[in-house]
PDB file of C-alpha atoms in Angstrom:
ATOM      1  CA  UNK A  14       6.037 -18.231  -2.164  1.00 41.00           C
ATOM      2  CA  UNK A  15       9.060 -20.525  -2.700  1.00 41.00           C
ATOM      3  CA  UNK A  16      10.564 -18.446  -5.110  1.00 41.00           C
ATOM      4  CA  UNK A  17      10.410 -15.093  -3.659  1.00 40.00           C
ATOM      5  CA  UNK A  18      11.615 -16.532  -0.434  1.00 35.00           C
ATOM      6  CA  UNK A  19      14.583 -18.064  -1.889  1.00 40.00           C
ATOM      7  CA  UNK A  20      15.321 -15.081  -3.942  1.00 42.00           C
ATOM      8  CA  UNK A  21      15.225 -13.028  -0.468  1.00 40.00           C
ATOM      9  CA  UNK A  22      17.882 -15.365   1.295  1.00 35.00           C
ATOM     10  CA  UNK A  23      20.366 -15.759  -1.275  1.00 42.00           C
ATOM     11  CA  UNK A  24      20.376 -11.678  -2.223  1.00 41.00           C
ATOM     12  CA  UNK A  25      21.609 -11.680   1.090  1.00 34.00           C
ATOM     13  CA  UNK A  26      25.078 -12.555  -0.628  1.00 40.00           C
ATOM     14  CA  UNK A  27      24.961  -9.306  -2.399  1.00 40.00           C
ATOM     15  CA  UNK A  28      26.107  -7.407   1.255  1.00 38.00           C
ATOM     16  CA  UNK A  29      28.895  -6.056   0.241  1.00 36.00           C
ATOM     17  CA  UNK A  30      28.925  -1.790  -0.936  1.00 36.00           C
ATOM     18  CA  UNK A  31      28.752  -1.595  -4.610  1.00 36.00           C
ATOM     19  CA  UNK A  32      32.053  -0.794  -6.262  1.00 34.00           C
ATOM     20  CA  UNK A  33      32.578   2.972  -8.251  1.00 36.00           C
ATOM     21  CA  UNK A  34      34.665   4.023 -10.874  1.00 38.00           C
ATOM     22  CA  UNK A  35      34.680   6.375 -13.525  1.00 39.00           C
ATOM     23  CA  UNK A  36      34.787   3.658 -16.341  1.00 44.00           C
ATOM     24  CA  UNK A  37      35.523   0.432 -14.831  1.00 47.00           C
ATOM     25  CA  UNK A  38      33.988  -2.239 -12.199  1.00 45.00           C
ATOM     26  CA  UNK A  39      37.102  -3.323 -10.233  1.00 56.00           C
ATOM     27  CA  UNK A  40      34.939  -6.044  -9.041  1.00 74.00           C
ATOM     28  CA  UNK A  41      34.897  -8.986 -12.003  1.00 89.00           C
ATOM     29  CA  UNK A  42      34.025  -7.259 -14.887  1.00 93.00           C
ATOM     30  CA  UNK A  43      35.170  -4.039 -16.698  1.00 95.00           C
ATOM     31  CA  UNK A  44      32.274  -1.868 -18.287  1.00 97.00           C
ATOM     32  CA  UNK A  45      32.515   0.775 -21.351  1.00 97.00           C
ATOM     33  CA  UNK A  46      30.151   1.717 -24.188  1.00 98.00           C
ATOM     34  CA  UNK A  47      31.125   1.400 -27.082  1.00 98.00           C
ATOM     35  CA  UNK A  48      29.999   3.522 -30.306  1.00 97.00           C
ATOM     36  CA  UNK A  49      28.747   2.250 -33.691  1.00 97.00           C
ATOM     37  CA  UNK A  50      26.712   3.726 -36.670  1.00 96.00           C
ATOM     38  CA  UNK A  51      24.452   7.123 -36.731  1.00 96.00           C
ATOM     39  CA  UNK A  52      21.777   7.186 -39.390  1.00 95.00           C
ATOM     40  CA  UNK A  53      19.307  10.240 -38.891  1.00 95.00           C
ATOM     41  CA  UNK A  54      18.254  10.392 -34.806  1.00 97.00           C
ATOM     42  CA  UNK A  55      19.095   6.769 -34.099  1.00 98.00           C
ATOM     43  CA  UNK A  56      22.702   6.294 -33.055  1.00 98.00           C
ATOM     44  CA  UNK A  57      23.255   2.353 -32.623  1.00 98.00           C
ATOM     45  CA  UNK A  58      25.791   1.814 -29.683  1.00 98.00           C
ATOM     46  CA  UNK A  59      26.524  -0.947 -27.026  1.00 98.00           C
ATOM     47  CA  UNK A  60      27.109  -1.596 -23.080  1.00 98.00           C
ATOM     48  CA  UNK A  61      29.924  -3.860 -22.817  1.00 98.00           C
ATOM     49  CA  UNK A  62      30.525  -6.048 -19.977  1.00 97.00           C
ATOM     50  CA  UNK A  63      34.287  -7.316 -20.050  1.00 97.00           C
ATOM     51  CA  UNK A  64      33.959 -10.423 -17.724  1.00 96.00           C
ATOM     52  CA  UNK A  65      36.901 -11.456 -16.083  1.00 93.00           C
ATOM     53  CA  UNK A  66      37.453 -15.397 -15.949  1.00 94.00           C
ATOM     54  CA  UNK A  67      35.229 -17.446 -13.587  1.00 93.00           C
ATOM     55  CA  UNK A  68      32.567 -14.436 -13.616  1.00 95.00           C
ATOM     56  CA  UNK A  69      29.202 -14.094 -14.303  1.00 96.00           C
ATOM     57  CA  UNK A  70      26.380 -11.368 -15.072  1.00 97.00           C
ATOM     58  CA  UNK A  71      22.723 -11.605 -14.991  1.00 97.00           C
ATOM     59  CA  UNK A  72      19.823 -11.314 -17.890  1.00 98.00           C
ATOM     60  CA  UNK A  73      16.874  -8.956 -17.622  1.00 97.00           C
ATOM     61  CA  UNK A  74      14.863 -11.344 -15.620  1.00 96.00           C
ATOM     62  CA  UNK A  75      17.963 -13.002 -12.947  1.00 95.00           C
ATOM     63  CA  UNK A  76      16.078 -16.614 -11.992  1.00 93.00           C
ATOM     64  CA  UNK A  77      15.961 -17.596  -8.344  1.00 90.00           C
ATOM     65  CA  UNK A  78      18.739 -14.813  -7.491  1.00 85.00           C
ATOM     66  CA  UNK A  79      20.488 -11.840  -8.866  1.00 90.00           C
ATOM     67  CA  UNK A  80      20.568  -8.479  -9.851  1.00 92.00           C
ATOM     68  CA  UNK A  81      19.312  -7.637 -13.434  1.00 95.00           C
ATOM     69  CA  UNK A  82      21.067  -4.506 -15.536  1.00 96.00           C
ATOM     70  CA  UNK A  83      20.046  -1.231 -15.011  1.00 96.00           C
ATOM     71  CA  UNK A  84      21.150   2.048 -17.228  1.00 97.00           C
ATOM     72  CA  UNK A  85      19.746   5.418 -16.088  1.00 97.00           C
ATOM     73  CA  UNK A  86      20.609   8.265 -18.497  1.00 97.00           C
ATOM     74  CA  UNK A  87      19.195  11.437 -17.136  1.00 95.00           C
ATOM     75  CA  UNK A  88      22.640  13.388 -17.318  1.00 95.00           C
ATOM     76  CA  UNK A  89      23.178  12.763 -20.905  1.00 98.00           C
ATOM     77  CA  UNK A  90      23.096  16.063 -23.442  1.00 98.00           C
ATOM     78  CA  UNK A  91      21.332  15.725 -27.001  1.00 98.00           C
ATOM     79  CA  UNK A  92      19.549  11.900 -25.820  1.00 98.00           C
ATOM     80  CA  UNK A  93      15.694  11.640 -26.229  1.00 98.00           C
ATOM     81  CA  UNK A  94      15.890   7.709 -25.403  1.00 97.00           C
ATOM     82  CA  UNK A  95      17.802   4.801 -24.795  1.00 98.00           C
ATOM     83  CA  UNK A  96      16.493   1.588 -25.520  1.00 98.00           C
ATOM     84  CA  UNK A  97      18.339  -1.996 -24.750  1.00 98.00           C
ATOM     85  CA  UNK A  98      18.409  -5.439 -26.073  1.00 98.00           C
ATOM     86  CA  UNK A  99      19.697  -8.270 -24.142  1.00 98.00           C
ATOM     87  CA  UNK A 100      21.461 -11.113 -26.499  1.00 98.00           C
ATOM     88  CA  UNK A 101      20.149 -14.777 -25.512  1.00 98.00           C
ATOM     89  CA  UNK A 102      21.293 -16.063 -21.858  1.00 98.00           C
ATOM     90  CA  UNK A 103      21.980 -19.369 -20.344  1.00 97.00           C
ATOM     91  CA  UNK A 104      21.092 -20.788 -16.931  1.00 95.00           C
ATOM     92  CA  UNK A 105      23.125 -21.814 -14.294  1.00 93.00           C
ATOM     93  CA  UNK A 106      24.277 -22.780 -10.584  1.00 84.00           C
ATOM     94  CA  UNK A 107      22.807 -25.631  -9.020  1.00 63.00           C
ATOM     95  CA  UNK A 108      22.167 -26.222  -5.300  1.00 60.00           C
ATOM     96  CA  UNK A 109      19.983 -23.584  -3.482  1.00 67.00           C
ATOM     97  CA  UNK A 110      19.174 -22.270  -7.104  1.00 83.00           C
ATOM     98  CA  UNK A 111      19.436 -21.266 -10.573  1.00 92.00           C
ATOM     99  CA  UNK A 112      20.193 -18.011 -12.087  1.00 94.00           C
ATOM    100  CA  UNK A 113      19.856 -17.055 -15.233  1.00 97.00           C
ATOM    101  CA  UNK A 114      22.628 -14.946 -17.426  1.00 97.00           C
ATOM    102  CA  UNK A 115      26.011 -14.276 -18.899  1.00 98.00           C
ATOM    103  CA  UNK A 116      29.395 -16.569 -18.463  1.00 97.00           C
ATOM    104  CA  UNK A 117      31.225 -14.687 -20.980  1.00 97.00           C
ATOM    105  CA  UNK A 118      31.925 -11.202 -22.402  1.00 97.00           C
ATOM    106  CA  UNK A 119      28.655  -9.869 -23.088  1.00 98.00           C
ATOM    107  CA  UNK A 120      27.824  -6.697 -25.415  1.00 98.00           C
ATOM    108  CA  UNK A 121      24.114  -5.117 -24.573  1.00 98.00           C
ATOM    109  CA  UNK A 122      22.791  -3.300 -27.628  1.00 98.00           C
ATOM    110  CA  UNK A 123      21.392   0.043 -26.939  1.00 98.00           C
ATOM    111  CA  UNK A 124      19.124   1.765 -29.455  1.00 98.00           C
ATOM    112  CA  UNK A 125      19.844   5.642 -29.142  1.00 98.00           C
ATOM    113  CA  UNK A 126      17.151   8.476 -30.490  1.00 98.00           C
ATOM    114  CA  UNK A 127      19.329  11.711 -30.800  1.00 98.00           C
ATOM    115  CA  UNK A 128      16.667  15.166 -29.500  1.00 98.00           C
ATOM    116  CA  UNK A 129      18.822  16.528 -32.226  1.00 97.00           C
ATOM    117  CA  UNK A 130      20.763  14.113 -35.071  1.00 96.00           C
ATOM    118  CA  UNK A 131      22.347  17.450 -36.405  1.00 93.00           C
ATOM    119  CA  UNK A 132      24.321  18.033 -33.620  1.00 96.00           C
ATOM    120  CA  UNK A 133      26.645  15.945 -31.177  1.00 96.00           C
ATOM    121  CA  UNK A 134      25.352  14.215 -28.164  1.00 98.00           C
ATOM    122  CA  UNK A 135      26.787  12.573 -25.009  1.00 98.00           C
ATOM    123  CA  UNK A 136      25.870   9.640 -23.517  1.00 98.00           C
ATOM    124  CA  UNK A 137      25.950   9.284 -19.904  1.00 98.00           C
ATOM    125  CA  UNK A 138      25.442   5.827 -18.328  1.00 98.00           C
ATOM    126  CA  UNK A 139      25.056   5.107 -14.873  1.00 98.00           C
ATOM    127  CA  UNK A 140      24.788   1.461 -14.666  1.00 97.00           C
ATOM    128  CA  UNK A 141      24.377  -1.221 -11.819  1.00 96.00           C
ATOM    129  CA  UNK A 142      24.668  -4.855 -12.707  1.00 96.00           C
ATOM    130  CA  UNK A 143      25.177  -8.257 -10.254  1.00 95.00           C
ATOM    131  CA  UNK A 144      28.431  -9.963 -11.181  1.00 94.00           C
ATOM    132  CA  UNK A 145      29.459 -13.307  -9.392  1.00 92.00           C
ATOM    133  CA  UNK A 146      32.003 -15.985  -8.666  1.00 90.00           C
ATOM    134  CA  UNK A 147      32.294 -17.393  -5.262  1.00 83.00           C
ATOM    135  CA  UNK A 148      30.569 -14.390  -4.138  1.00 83.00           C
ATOM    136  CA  UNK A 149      28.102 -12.140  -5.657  1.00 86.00           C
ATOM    137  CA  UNK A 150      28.044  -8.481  -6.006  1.00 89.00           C
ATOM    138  CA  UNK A 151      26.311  -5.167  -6.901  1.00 92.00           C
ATOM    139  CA  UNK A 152      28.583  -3.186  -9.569  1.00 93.00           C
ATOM    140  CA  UNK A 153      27.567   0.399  -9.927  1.00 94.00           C
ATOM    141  CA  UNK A 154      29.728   2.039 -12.536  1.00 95.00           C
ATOM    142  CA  UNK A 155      29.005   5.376 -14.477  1.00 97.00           C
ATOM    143  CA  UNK A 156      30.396   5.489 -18.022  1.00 97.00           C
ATOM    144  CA  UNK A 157      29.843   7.939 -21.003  1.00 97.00           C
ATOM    145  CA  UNK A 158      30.559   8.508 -24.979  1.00 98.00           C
ATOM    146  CA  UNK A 159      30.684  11.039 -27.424  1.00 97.00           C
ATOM    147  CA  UNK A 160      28.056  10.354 -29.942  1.00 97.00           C
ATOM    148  CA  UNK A 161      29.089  12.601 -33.371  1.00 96.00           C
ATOM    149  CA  UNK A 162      27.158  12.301 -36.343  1.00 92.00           C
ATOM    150  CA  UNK A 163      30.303  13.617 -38.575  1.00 92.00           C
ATOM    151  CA  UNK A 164      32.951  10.974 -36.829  1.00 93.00           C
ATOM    152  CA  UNK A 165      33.590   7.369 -37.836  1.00 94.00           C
ATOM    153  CA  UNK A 166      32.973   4.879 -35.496  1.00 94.00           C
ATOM    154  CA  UNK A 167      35.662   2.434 -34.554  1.00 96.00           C
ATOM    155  CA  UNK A 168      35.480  -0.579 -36.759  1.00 97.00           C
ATOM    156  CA  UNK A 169      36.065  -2.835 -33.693  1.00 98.00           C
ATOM    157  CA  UNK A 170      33.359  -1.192 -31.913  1.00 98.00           C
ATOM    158  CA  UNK A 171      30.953  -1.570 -34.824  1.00 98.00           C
ATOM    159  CA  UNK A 172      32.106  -5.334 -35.315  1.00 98.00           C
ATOM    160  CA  UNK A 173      31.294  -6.181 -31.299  1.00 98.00           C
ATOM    161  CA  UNK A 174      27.784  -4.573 -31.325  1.00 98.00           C
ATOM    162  CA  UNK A 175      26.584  -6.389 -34.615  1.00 98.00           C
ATOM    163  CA  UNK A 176      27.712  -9.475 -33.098  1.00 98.00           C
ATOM    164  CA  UNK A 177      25.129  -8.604 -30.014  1.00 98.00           C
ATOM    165  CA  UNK A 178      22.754  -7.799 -32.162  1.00 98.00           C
ATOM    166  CA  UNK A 179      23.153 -11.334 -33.966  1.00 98.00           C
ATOM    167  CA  UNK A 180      22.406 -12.650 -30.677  1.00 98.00           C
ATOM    168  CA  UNK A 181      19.452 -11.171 -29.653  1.00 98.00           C
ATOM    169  CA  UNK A 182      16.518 -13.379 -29.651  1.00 98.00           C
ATOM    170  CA  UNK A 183      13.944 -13.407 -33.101  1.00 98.00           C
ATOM    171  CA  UNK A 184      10.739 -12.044 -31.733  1.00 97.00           C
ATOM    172  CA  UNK A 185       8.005 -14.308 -33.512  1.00 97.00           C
ATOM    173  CA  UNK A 186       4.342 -14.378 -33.787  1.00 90.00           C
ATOM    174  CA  UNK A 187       2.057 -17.757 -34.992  1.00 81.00           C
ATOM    175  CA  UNK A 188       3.959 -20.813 -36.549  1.00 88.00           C
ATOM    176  CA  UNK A 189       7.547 -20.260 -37.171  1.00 94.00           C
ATOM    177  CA  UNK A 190      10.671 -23.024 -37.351  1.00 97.00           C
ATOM    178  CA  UNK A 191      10.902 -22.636 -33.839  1.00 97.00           C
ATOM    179  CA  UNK A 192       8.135 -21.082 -31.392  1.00 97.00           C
ATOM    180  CA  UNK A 193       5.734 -21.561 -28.698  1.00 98.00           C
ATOM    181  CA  UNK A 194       2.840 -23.525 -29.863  1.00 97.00           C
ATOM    182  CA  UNK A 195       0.494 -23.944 -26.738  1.00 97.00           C
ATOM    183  CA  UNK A 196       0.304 -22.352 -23.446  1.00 97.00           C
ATOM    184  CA  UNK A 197      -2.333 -24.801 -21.410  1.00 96.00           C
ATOM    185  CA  UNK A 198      -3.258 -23.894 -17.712  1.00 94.00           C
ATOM    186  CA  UNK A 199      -3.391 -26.940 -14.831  1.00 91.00           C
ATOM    187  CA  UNK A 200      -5.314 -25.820 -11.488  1.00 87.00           C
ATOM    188  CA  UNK A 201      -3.317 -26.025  -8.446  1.00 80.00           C
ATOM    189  CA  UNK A 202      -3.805 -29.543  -6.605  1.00 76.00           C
ATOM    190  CA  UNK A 203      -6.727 -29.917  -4.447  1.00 69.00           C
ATOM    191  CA  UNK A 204      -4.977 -30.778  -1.625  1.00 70.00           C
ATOM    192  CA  UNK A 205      -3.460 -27.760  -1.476  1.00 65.00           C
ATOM    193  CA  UNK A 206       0.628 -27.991  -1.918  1.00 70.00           C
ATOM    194  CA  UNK A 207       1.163 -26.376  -4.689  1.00 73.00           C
ATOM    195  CA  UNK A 208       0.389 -23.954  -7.205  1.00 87.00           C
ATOM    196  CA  UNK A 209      -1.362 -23.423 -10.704  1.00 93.00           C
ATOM    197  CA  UNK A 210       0.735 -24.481 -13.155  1.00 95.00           C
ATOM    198  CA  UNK A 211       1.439 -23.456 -17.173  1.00 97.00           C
ATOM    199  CA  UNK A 212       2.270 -26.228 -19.384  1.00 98.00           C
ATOM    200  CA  UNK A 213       4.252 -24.413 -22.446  1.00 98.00           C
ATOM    201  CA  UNK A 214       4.692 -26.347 -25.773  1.00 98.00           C
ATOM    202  CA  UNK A 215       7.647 -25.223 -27.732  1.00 98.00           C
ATOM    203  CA  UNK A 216       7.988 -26.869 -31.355  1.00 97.00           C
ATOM    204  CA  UNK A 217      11.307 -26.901 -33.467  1.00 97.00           C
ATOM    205  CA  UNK A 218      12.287 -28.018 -36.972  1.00 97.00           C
ATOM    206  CA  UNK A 219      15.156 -29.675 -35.221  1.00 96.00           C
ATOM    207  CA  UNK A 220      13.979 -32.575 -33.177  1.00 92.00           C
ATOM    208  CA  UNK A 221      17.490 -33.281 -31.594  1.00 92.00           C
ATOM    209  CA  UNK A 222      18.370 -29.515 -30.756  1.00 94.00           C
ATOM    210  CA  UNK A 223      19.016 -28.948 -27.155  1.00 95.00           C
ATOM    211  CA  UNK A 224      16.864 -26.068 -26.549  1.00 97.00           C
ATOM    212  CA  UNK A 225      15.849 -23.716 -22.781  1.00 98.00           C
ATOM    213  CA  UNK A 226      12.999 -21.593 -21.780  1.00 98.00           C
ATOM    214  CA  UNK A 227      12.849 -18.934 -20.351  1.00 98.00           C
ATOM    215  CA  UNK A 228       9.240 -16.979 -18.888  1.00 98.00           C
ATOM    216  CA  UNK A 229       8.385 -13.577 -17.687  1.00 98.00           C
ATOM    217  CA  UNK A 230       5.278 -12.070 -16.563  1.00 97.00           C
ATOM    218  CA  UNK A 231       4.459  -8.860 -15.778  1.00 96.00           C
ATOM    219  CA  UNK A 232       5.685  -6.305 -13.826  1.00 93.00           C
ATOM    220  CA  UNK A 233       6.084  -6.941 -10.568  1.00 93.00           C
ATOM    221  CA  UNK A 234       5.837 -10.815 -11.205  1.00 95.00           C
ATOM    222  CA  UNK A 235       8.673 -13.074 -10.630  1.00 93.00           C
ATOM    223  CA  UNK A 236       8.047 -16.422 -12.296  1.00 95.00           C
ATOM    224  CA  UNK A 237      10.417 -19.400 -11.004  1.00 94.00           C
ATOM    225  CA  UNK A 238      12.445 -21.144 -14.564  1.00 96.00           C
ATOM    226  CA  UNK A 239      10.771 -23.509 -16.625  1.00 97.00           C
ATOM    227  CA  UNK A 240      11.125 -27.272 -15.623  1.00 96.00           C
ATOM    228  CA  UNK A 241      11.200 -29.522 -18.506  1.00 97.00           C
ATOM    229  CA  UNK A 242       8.723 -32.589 -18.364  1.00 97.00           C
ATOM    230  CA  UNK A 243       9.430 -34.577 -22.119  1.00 96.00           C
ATOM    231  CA  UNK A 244      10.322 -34.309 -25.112  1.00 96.00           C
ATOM    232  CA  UNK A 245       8.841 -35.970 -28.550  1.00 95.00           C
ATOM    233  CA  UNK A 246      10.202 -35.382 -32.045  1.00 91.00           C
ATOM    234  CA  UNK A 247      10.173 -31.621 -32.331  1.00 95.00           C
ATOM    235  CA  UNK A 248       7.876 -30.975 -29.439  1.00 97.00           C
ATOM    236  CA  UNK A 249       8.939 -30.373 -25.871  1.00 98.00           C
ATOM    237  CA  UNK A 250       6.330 -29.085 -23.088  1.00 98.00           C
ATOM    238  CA  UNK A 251       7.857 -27.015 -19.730  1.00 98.00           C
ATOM    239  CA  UNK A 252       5.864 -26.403 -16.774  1.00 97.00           C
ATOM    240  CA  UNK A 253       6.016 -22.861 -14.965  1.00 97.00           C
ATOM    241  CA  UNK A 254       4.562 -22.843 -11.638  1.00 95.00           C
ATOM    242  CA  UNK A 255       2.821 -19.458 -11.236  1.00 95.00           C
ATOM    243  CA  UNK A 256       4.479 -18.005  -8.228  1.00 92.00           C
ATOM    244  CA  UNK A 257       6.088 -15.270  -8.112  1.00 90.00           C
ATOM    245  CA  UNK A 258       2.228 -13.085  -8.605  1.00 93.00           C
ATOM    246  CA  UNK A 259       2.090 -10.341  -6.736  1.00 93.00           C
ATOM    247  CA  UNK A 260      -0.384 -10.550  -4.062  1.00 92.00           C
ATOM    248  CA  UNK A 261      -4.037 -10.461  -5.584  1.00 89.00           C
ATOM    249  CA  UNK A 262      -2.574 -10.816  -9.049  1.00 91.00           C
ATOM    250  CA  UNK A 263      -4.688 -13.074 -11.756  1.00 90.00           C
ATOM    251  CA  UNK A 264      -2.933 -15.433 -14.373  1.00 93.00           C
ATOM    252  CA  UNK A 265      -6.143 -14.493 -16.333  1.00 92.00           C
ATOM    253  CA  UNK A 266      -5.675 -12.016 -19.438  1.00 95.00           C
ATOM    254  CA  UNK A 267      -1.700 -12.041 -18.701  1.00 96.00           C
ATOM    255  CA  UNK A 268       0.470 -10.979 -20.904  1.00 97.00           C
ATOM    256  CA  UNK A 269       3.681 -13.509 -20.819  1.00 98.00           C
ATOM    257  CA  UNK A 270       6.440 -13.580 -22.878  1.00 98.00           C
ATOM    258  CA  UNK A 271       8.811 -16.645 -23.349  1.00 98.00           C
ATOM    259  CA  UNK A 272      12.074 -16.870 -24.586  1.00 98.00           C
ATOM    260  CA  UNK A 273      13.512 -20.192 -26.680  1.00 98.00           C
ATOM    261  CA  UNK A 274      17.421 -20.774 -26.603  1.00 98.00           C
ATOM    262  CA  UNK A 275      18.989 -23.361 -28.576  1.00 98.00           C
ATOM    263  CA  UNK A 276      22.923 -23.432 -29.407  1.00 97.00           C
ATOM    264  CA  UNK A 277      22.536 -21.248 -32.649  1.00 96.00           C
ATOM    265  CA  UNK A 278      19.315 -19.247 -32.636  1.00 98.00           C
ATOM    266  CA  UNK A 279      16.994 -18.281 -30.006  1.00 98.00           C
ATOM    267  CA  UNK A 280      13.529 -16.320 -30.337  1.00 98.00           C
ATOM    268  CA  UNK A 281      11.025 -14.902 -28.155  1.00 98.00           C
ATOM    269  CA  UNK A 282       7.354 -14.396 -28.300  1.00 98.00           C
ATOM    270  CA  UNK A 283       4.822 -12.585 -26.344  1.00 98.00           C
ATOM    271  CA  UNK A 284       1.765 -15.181 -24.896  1.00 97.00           C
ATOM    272  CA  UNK A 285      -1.423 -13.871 -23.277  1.00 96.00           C
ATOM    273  CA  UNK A 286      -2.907 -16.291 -20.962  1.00 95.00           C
ATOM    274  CA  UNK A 287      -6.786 -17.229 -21.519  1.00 88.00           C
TER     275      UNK A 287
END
């Protein structure tokens, strides 16, 4: 599979040990969490990822190459779960391929359930994300937070991770402004050369918005990014060649979910194939 084989040759730029620190990645981008409001067991807080200039970070699902975020949190005290949120990427690179994430300071929202919202709690984060300028590397980085009902969060902090939130794609369902209308399946070509493809319409209330889409299978599948065949008034159609499925893997019943990026607004929808 073109994708996975492409994916396997350029992580072969991510050789070099991953860089350690107590709160920081000395390596392109400095990492803390920050701390916002407590109300009953959910404690809202945030992973940010300081870029430094020229550097980039990957999304939950890198493209042809990268390493997406991880958070493990087993040595926290007074945590039940951690969930995060990933505000709406970009694409980029060119050449070889296309990778999909951040180019700029980027805050990850994490949704925190307190075991116990009547006492204090401690988040502990260790945390391994790609970061890349003419090189790329793995960043593994352990940071942690006080979490205390009683204490006022910094205002700062507060401020950053509503902004993320802000940014975090709509999830939609049926006919909205700006969604995934159709999902149509094209059989592979009889000679033999390629593979099944999904055409994906996407229709907006604003025919002359620049928009991007992104797909995701799942687990274990590794879809390449959309290509984008036309566009016509507020319709534009994508294909996604399925490759990527793991081996013995059927399109059929899959559940997909596709995520719609424009400038100002992005949303993201959950599409199971027929």
């Amino acid at each position: 599979m073109k994708t996975a084989i492409l994916a396997g040759l350029l992580s072969l730029l991510f050789a070099t040990p991953p860089a350690r620190a107590a709160n920081e990645a000395p390596n392109g981008a400095e990492i803390r969490l920050l701390t916002g409001p407590i109300q009953g067991a959910a404690a809202q807080m945030g992973l940010e990822i300081a870029l430094l200039p020229g550097w980039k970070t990957y999304w939950r699902s890198p493209g042809d190459a990268g390493i997406p975020p991880t958070i493990e949190t087993g040595g926290s005290q007074n945590i039940a779960g951690v969930e995060i949120a990933f505000p709406a990427p970009e694409r980029f690179g060119e050449g070889l391929g296309q990778s999909v994430g951040y180019t700029a300071p980027v805050v990850l929202p994490l949704a925190v359930r307190l075991a116990d919202p009547g006492r204090p709690a401690r988040l502990v984060a260790k945390v391994m994300i790609g970061v890349c300028r003419d090189i790329c590397l793995p960043v593994e980085v352990e940071v942690e937070a006080r979490i205390d009902p009683k204490a006022r969060p910094a205002p700062g902090q507060v401020a950053a991770i509503e902004e993320a939130l802000r940014q975090v794609p709509v999830r939609v369902e049926g006919t909205a402004p700006l969604a995934v209308a159709s999902v149509a399946r094209e059989a592979a070509p009889k000679t033999g050369n390629g593979p099944e493809t999904l055409v994906v319409t996407v229709v907006s209330d604003r025919p002359e918005e620049q928009q991007d889409l992104f797909a995701e299978g799942p687990d274990g599948w590794a879809l390449p990014l959309p290509v984008r065949l036309d566009r016509e008034g507020g319709r534009t159609r994508w294909r996604v060649a399925l490759e990527g499925l793991p081996p013995g893997a059927s399109p059929k019943g899959a559940a997909l979910r596709f995520t719609v990026v424009t400038p100002d607004r992005a949303v993201e929808q959950a599409w199971r194939l027929d």
